[in-house]
PDB file of C-alpha atoms in Angstrom:
ATOM      1  CA  UNK L 140       5.488 -18.112   0.682  1.00 67.00           C
ATOM      2  CA  UNK L 141       5.233 -14.456  -0.686  1.00 74.00           C
ATOM      3  CA  UNK L 142       3.826 -14.781  -3.757  1.00 90.00           C
ATOM      4  CA  UNK L 143       5.243 -11.139  -4.939  1.00 94.00           C
ATOM      5  CA  UNK L 144       8.835 -11.185  -3.999  1.00 96.00           C
ATOM      6  CA  UNK L 145      11.365  -7.932  -4.210  1.00 97.00           C
ATOM      7  CA  UNK L 146      14.495  -8.024  -4.218  1.00 97.00           C
ATOM      8  CA  UNK L 147      17.455  -6.934  -3.021  1.00 97.00           C
ATOM      9  CA  UNK L 148      16.004  -6.430   0.554  1.00 96.00           C
ATOM     10  CA  UNK L 149      17.915  -3.375   0.804  1.00 97.00           C
ATOM     11  CA  UNK L 150      20.434  -1.575  -1.374  1.00 97.00           C
ATOM     12  CA  UNK L 151      22.889   1.197  -0.874  1.00 98.00           C
ATOM     13  CA  UNK L 152      23.942   3.086  -3.693  1.00 98.00           C
ATOM     14  CA  UNK L 153      26.026   6.981  -4.201  1.00 97.00           C
ATOM     15  CA  UNK L 154      24.611   9.707  -4.948  1.00 97.00           C
ATOM     16  CA  UNK L 155      24.418  10.109  -8.633  1.00 97.00           C
ATOM     17  CA  UNK L 156      24.188   6.183  -9.258  1.00 97.00           C
ATOM     18  CA  UNK L 157      21.899   3.704 -11.024  1.00 98.00           C
ATOM     19  CA  UNK L 158      19.114   1.848  -8.584  1.00 98.00           C
ATOM     20  CA  UNK L 159      17.910  -0.982 -10.072  1.00 98.00           C
ATOM     21  CA  UNK L 160      14.860  -3.454  -8.143  1.00 98.00           C
ATOM     22  CA  UNK L 161      13.449  -6.016  -9.145  1.00 98.00           C
ATOM     23  CA  UNK L 162       9.717  -7.692  -8.186  1.00 97.00           C
ATOM     24  CA  UNK L 163       8.136 -10.841  -9.723  1.00 96.00           C
ATOM     25  CA  UNK L 164       4.730 -12.221  -9.008  1.00 94.00           C
ATOM     26  CA  UNK L 165       4.090 -16.076  -8.692  1.00 92.00           C
ATOM     27  CA  UNK L 166       0.255 -15.530  -8.687  1.00 87.00           C
ATOM     28  CA  UNK L 167      -0.138 -15.678 -13.102  1.00 86.00           C
ATOM     29  CA  UNK L 168      -3.497 -13.982 -12.292  1.00 84.00           C
ATOM     30  CA  UNK L 169      -1.974 -10.531 -12.394  1.00 86.00           C
ATOM     31  CA  UNK L 170      -1.482  -8.172 -15.284  1.00 83.00           C
ATOM     32  CA  UNK L 171      -0.794  -4.912 -13.395  1.00 88.00           C
ATOM     33  CA  UNK L 172       2.017  -3.599 -11.500  1.00 93.00           C
ATOM     34  CA  UNK L 173       2.553  -0.825  -9.016  1.00 93.00           C
ATOM     35  CA  UNK L 174       5.573   1.160  -7.627  1.00 97.00           C
ATOM     36  CA  UNK L 175       4.807   2.957  -4.261  1.00 96.00           C
ATOM     37  CA  UNK L 176       7.526   4.760  -2.649  1.00 97.00           C
ATOM     38  CA  UNK L 177       7.356   5.353   1.490  1.00 95.00           C
ATOM     39  CA  UNK L 178       9.835   7.488   3.039  1.00 94.00           C
ATOM     40  CA  UNK L 179      10.570   7.007   6.930  1.00 90.00           C
ATOM     41  CA  UNK L 180       7.325   8.579   8.760  1.00 86.00           C
ATOM     42  CA  UNK L 181       5.405   8.921   5.570  1.00 88.00           C
ATOM     43  CA  UNK L 182       2.373   7.221   3.709  1.00 90.00           C
ATOM     44  CA  UNK L 183       3.267   5.366   0.916  1.00 93.00           C
ATOM     45  CA  UNK L 184       2.794   7.228  -2.657  1.00 95.00           C
ATOM     46  CA  UNK L 185       2.438   5.824  -5.529  1.00 94.00           C
ATOM     47  CA  UNK L 186       5.249   5.927  -8.434  1.00 95.00           C
ATOM     48  CA  UNK L 187       4.834   4.478 -11.231  1.00 94.00           C
ATOM     49  CA  UNK L 188       2.400   1.669 -12.756  1.00 91.00           C
ATOM     50  CA  UNK L 189       2.644  -0.592 -15.804  1.00 92.00           C
ATOM     51  CA  UNK L 190       0.469  -3.249 -17.248  1.00 88.00           C
ATOM     52  CA  UNK L 191       2.364  -3.808 -21.073  1.00 86.00           C
ATOM     53  CA  UNK L 192       5.414  -5.553 -22.041  1.00 90.00           C
ATOM     54  CA  UNK L 193       8.107  -3.305 -22.494  1.00 91.00           C
ATOM     55  CA  UNK L 194       9.136   0.079 -20.248  1.00 94.00           C
ATOM     56  CA  UNK L 195       8.307   3.085 -19.533  1.00 94.00           C
ATOM     57  CA  UNK L 196       9.954   6.547 -18.559  1.00 96.00           C
ATOM     58  CA  UNK L 197       9.227   9.070 -16.256  1.00 95.00           C
ATOM     59  CA  UNK L 198      11.867  11.994 -15.736  1.00 96.00           C
ATOM     60  CA  UNK L 199      14.691   9.288 -13.889  1.00 97.00           C
ATOM     61  CA  UNK L 200      12.499   6.679 -13.180  1.00 97.00           C
ATOM     62  CA  UNK L 201      12.387   3.492 -15.689  1.00 97.00           C
ATOM     63  CA  UNK L 202      10.479   0.630 -14.923  1.00 97.00           C
ATOM     64  CA  UNK L 203      10.488  -2.869 -17.241  1.00 97.00           C
ATOM     65  CA  UNK L 204       7.870  -5.327 -17.554  1.00 95.00           C
ATOM     66  CA  UNK L 205       8.147  -8.967 -18.686  1.00 95.00           C
ATOM     67  CA  UNK L 206       4.635 -10.386 -18.902  1.00 92.00           C
ATOM     68  CA  UNK L 207       5.447 -13.543 -19.678  1.00 93.00           C
ATOM     69  CA  UNK L 208       7.929 -14.235 -16.435  1.00 94.00           C
ATOM     70  CA  UNK L 209       5.374 -11.802 -13.916  1.00 94.00           C
ATOM     71  CA  UNK L 210       8.776 -10.083 -13.950  1.00 96.00           C
ATOM     72  CA  UNK L 211       9.064  -6.171 -13.308  1.00 97.00           C
ATOM     73  CA  UNK L 212      12.111  -3.583 -12.684  1.00 98.00           C
ATOM     74  CA  UNK L 213      12.453   0.086 -11.459  1.00 98.00           C
ATOM     75  CA  UNK L 214      15.137   2.111 -12.228  1.00 98.00           C
ATOM     76  CA  UNK L 215      16.385   5.185 -10.958  1.00 98.00           C
ATOM     77  CA  UNK L 216      19.500   6.818 -12.616  1.00 97.00           C
ATOM     78  CA  UNK L 217      21.187   9.806 -11.485  1.00 97.00           C
ATOM     79  CA  UNK L 218      19.749   8.570  -7.814  1.00 98.00           C
ATOM     80  CA  UNK L 219      19.420  11.784  -4.931  1.00 97.00           C
ATOM     81  CA  UNK L 220      19.494  11.114  -1.528  1.00 97.00           C
ATOM     82  CA  UNK L 221      15.850  12.501  -0.945  1.00 97.00           C
ATOM     83  CA  UNK L 222      15.081   8.809  -2.949  1.00 98.00           C
ATOM     84  CA  UNK L 223      16.282   7.283   0.036  1.00 98.00           C
ATOM     85  CA  UNK L 224      12.991   4.909   0.955  1.00 97.00           C
ATOM     86  CA  UNK L 225      11.309   1.832   0.867  1.00 96.00           C
ATOM     87  CA  UNK L 226      10.348   0.888  -2.476  1.00 97.00           C
ATOM     88  CA  UNK L 227       6.860  -1.509  -2.585  1.00 96.00           C
ATOM     89  CA  UNK L 228       6.224  -3.586  -5.328  1.00 96.00           C
ATOM     90  CA  UNK L 229       2.080  -4.624  -6.181  1.00 93.00           C
ATOM     91  CA  UNK L 230       0.229  -7.014  -8.431  1.00 92.00           C
ATOM     92  CA  UNK L 231      -3.069  -6.716  -9.061  1.00 85.00           C
ATOM     93  CA  UNK L 232      -5.647  -8.032 -12.030  1.00 78.00           C
ATOM     94  CA  UNK L 233      -6.317  -6.052 -14.846  1.00 68.00           C
ATOM     95  CA  UNK L 234      -9.746  -5.552 -13.850  1.00 63.00           C
ATOM     96  CA  UNK L 235     -10.909  -6.032 -10.549  1.00 61.00           C
ATOM     97  CA  UNK L 236     -11.128  -4.329  -7.051  1.00 60.00           C
ATOM     98  CA  UNK L 237      -7.891  -3.284  -5.225  1.00 63.00           C
ATOM     99  CA  UNK L 238      -8.812  -5.781  -2.480  1.00 65.00           C
ATOM    100  CA  UNK L 239      -6.922  -8.190  -4.804  1.00 74.00           C
ATOM    101  CA  UNK L 240      -3.395  -6.303  -4.558  1.00 84.00           C
ATOM    102  CA  UNK L 241      -0.830  -8.124  -3.574  1.00 89.00           C
ATOM    103  CA  UNK L 242       2.355  -6.358  -1.773  1.00 92.00           C
ATOM    104  CA  UNK L 243       5.706  -7.087  -1.715  1.00 94.00           C
ATOM    105  CA  UNK L 244       7.987  -6.148   1.830  1.00 93.00           C
ATOM    106  CA  UNK L 245      10.061  -3.904  -0.212  1.00 95.00           C
ATOM    107  CA  UNK L 246      13.577  -2.833  -1.005  1.00 97.00           C
ATOM    108  CA  UNK L 247      14.930  -0.502   1.386  1.00 97.00           C
ATOM    109  CA  UNK L 248      16.944   2.280  -0.522  1.00 98.00           C
ATOM    110  CA  UNK L 249      19.488   4.201   0.657  1.00 98.00           C
ATOM    111  CA  UNK L 250      21.376   6.840  -1.123  1.00 97.00           C
ATOM    112  CA  UNK L 251      24.479   8.322   0.314  1.00 95.00           C
ATOM    113  CA  UNK L 252      25.456  11.777  -0.558  1.00 93.00           C
TER     114      UNK L 252
ATOM    115  CA  UNK T 157       0.919  16.105   1.842  1.00 62.00           C
ATOM    116  CA  UNK T 158      -1.359  13.715   2.287  1.00 67.00           C
ATOM    117  CA  UNK T 159      -5.390  14.396   1.605  1.00 91.00           C
ATOM    118  CA  UNK T 160      -5.946  11.614   3.186  1.00 95.00           C
ATOM    119  CA  UNK T 161      -6.372  12.362   7.085  1.00 96.00           C
ATOM    120  CA  UNK T 162      -5.956   9.614   9.764  1.00 97.00           C
ATOM    121  CA  UNK T 163      -6.361  10.012  13.099  1.00 97.00           C
ATOM    122  CA  UNK T 164      -4.561   9.930  15.914  1.00 97.00           C
ATOM    123  CA  UNK T 165      -1.397   9.317  14.806  1.00 96.00           C
ATOM    124  CA  UNK T 166      -0.081   7.597  17.578  1.00 97.00           C
ATOM    125  CA  UNK T 167      -2.119   4.969  19.911  1.00 97.00           C
ATOM    126  CA  UNK T 168      -1.403   3.347  22.741  1.00 97.00           C
ATOM    127  CA  UNK T 169      -3.869   0.494  24.322  1.00 97.00           C
ATOM    128  CA  UNK T 170      -3.327  -2.489  26.817  1.00 97.00           C
ATOM    129  CA  UNK T 171      -4.440  -5.856  25.742  1.00 97.00           C
ATOM    130  CA  UNK T 172      -8.238  -6.470  25.921  1.00 96.00           C
ATOM    131  CA  UNK T 173      -8.962  -2.524  25.200  1.00 97.00           C
ATOM    132  CA  UNK T 174     -10.638  -1.205  22.384  1.00 97.00           C
ATOM    133  CA  UNK T 175      -8.433   1.097  19.623  1.00 97.00           C
ATOM    134  CA  UNK T 176     -10.319   3.190  17.102  1.00 98.00           C
ATOM    135  CA  UNK T 177      -9.132   4.880  14.499  1.00 98.00           C
ATOM    136  CA  UNK T 178     -10.428   7.000  11.696  1.00 98.00           C
ATOM    137  CA  UNK T 179      -9.762   7.948   8.416  1.00 98.00           C
ATOM    138  CA  UNK T 180     -11.367  10.988   6.321  1.00 97.00           C
ATOM    139  CA  UNK T 181     -10.521   9.491   2.959  1.00 95.00           C
ATOM    140  CA  UNK T 182     -10.297  12.038  -0.027  1.00 93.00           C
ATOM    141  CA  UNK T 183     -13.004  13.829  -1.221  1.00 91.00           C
ATOM    142  CA  UNK T 184     -14.706  12.392  -4.022  1.00 89.00           C
ATOM    143  CA  UNK T 185     -13.503   8.964  -3.471  1.00 91.00           C
ATOM    144  CA  UNK T 186     -15.836   6.174  -2.955  1.00 90.00           C
ATOM    145  CA  UNK T 187     -13.766   3.572  -2.099  1.00 90.00           C
ATOM    146  CA  UNK T 188     -11.774   3.396   1.379  1.00 93.00           C
ATOM    147  CA  UNK T 189      -9.067   0.474   2.251  1.00 93.00           C
ATOM    148  CA  UNK T 190      -7.709  -0.646   5.041  1.00 95.00           C
ATOM    149  CA  UNK T 191      -4.711  -2.167   5.643  1.00 95.00           C
ATOM    150  CA  UNK T 192      -2.192  -3.614   8.502  1.00 95.00           C
ATOM    151  CA  UNK T 193       1.153  -2.531   8.148  1.00 94.00           C
ATOM    152  CA  UNK T 194       3.783  -4.793  10.572  1.00 92.00           C
ATOM    153  CA  UNK T 195       7.388  -4.245  11.522  1.00 90.00           C
ATOM    154  CA  UNK T 196       8.776  -6.053   8.099  1.00 88.00           C
ATOM    155  CA  UNK T 197       6.747  -4.409   6.032  1.00 88.00           C
ATOM    156  CA  UNK T 198       4.317  -6.821   5.014  1.00 88.00           C
ATOM    157  CA  UNK T 199       0.977  -5.159   4.091  1.00 88.00           C
ATOM    158  CA  UNK T 200      -2.049  -7.028   5.314  1.00 91.00           C
ATOM    159  CA  UNK T 201      -5.622  -6.491   3.666  1.00 91.00           C
ATOM    160  CA  UNK T 202      -8.102  -5.591   5.903  1.00 94.00           C
ATOM    161  CA  UNK T 203     -11.445  -4.337   4.841  1.00 93.00           C
ATOM    162  CA  UNK T 204     -12.572  -2.165   1.841  1.00 90.00           C
ATOM    163  CA  UNK T 205     -16.286  -0.122   1.122  1.00 91.00           C
ATOM    164  CA  UNK T 206     -17.400   1.573  -1.613  1.00 89.00           C
ATOM    165  CA  UNK T 207     -19.273   3.847   0.098  1.00 87.00           C
ATOM    166  CA  UNK T 208     -20.826   3.088   3.301  1.00 90.00           C
ATOM    167  CA  UNK T 209     -20.850  -0.814   1.741  1.00 92.00           C
ATOM    168  CA  UNK T 210     -18.566  -3.314   2.485  1.00 91.00           C
ATOM    169  CA  UNK T 211     -17.079  -5.004  -0.598  1.00 87.00           C
ATOM    170  CA  UNK T 212     -14.242  -7.366   1.137  1.00 86.00           C
ATOM    171  CA  UNK T 213     -12.916  -8.421   4.792  1.00 89.00           C
ATOM    172  CA  UNK T 214     -10.719 -11.052   5.951  1.00 88.00           C
ATOM    173  CA  UNK T 215     -12.061 -13.066   8.839  1.00 86.00           C
ATOM    174  CA  UNK T 216     -10.057 -11.313  11.062  1.00 86.00           C
ATOM    175  CA  UNK T 217     -11.099  -8.028  10.603  1.00 85.00           C
ATOM    176  CA  UNK T 218     -14.957  -9.719  10.634  1.00 84.00           C
ATOM    177  CA  UNK T 219     -14.278 -11.629  13.679  1.00 90.00           C
ATOM    178  CA  UNK T 220     -12.259  -9.286  15.905  1.00 93.00           C
ATOM    179  CA  UNK T 221     -12.804  -5.836  14.420  1.00 93.00           C
ATOM    180  CA  UNK T 222     -15.626  -3.252  13.968  1.00 92.00           C
ATOM    181  CA  UNK T 223     -15.708  -0.863  10.662  1.00 94.00           C
ATOM    182  CA  UNK T 224     -17.799   1.342   8.727  1.00 95.00           C
ATOM    183  CA  UNK T 225     -17.813   4.731   6.684  1.00 95.00           C
ATOM    184  CA  UNK T 226     -21.075   6.306   7.266  1.00 94.00           C
ATOM    185  CA  UNK T 227     -21.737   9.180   4.785  1.00 90.00           C
ATOM    186  CA  UNK T 228     -20.766  12.325   5.722  1.00 86.00           C
ATOM    187  CA  UNK T 229     -18.830  11.027   8.457  1.00 92.00           C
ATOM    188  CA  UNK T 230     -15.059  10.062   9.400  1.00 96.00           C
ATOM    189  CA  UNK T 231     -14.676   6.168   8.560  1.00 97.00           C
ATOM    190  CA  UNK T 232     -13.569   4.180  11.434  1.00 97.00           C
ATOM    191  CA  UNK T 233     -11.997   1.074  12.268  1.00 97.00           C
ATOM    192  CA  UNK T 234     -12.031  -0.374  16.188  1.00 97.00           C
ATOM    193  CA  UNK T 235      -9.981  -3.329  17.567  1.00 96.00           C
ATOM    194  CA  UNK T 236     -12.702  -4.510  20.169  1.00 96.00           C
ATOM    195  CA  UNK T 237     -10.031  -6.634  22.252  1.00 96.00           C
ATOM    196  CA  UNK T 238      -6.731  -5.377  21.697  1.00 96.00           C
ATOM    197  CA  UNK T 239      -3.628  -8.230  21.366  1.00 96.00           C
ATOM    198  CA  UNK T 240       0.016  -7.641  21.337  1.00 95.00           C
ATOM    199  CA  UNK T 241       0.307  -9.105  17.984  1.00 94.00           C
ATOM    200  CA  UNK T 242      -1.889  -6.076  17.011  1.00 96.00           C
ATOM    201  CA  UNK T 243       0.402  -3.598  17.059  1.00 97.00           C
ATOM    202  CA  UNK T 244       1.535  -1.904  13.605  1.00 96.00           C
ATOM    203  CA  UNK T 245       0.778   0.751  11.343  1.00 96.00           C
ATOM    204  CA  UNK T 246      -2.714   0.971   9.928  1.00 97.00           C
ATOM    205  CA  UNK T 247      -2.953   2.692   6.429  1.00 96.00           C
ATOM    206  CA  UNK T 248      -6.230   4.012   5.087  1.00 97.00           C
ATOM    207  CA  UNK T 249      -6.184   4.516   1.468  1.00 94.00           C
ATOM    208  CA  UNK T 250      -8.611   5.783  -0.728  1.00 93.00           C
ATOM    209  CA  UNK T 251      -9.248   5.294  -4.827  1.00 90.00           C
ATOM    210  CA  UNK T 252     -11.309   6.260  -7.465  1.00 86.00           C
ATOM    211  CA  UNK T 253     -13.782   3.374  -8.626  1.00 73.00           C
ATOM    212  CA  UNK T 254     -14.317   3.017 -12.453  1.00 63.00           C
ATOM    213  CA  UNK T 255     -15.206  -0.257 -12.657  1.00 63.00           C
ATOM    214  CA  UNK T 256     -13.051  -1.400 -15.833  1.00 61.00           C
ATOM    215  CA  UNK T 257      -9.475   0.004 -14.855  1.00 65.00           C
ATOM    216  CA  UNK T 258      -7.428  -0.351 -11.276  1.00 71.00           C
ATOM    217  CA  UNK T 259      -7.391   2.833 -10.075  1.00 80.00           C
ATOM    218  CA  UNK T 260      -4.032   3.683  -7.632  1.00 87.00           C
ATOM    219  CA  UNK T 261      -4.443   4.375  -3.821  1.00 90.00           C
ATOM    220  CA  UNK T 262      -3.781   7.303  -2.060  1.00 93.00           C
ATOM    221  CA  UNK T 263      -2.655   6.792   1.418  1.00 95.00           C
ATOM    222  CA  UNK T 264      -2.752   8.366   4.986  1.00 95.00           C
ATOM    223  CA  UNK T 265      -0.113   8.562   6.992  1.00 93.00           C
ATOM    224  CA  UNK T 266      -1.111   5.819   9.238  1.00 95.00           C
ATOM    225  CA  UNK T 267      -1.918   5.199  12.878  1.00 97.00           C
ATOM    226  CA  UNK T 268       0.360   3.504  14.666  1.00 96.00           C
ATOM    227  CA  UNK T 269      -1.063   1.207  17.199  1.00 97.00           C
ATOM    228  CA  UNK T 270       0.990   0.069  20.260  1.00 97.00           C
ATOM    229  CA  UNK T 271      -0.535  -2.856  22.025  1.00 97.00           C
ATOM    230  CA  UNK T 272       1.104  -2.854  25.809  1.00 94.00           C
TER     231      UNK T 272
END
């Protein structure tokens, strides 16, 4: 059983549309969530991180966190074909080494032009 | 472009052969991680270092892998006797270390290992 569950497994949205990705941790010893993006054949790159309840916005990307349910979501508005990638969610304790990062299996996003 | 440099990009080995891959972390990053990403995108933590010292490693790494991060040389990860199940993308990542917060990881492009 994955301790970090991501849904959906794959998502197709039209260019200009909104993409919504979900991530929930069943491990209650986490406090910090990360979203990484991995384009095909490339290395994962950190998109956003969040540890406080509420939301955080950076350009077209908004991330929400509900600490009570350990659920985070990533929303991409005005999706572009270049956003097509694997989106990975990871969770970690607030203070601790990153070997305790727990990774989800990712959501594969395709943005159709 | 990734500032974490991994070589080689592709590695093909027969079962039982050694497989060695290298990683140069981003300048100034004392912490180095190795992950195995399989075809299902599952990330498996293998080992991490702070400077030259091993911080943590899993049992599999301890038993079957040899890893080091010498000063002034690339870090390396070597499978002593490759198995078909070792076929995967091996990702190296580096980060700062503050001790009071989590720092993001900077990944290399990975070494794709195929064990025939």
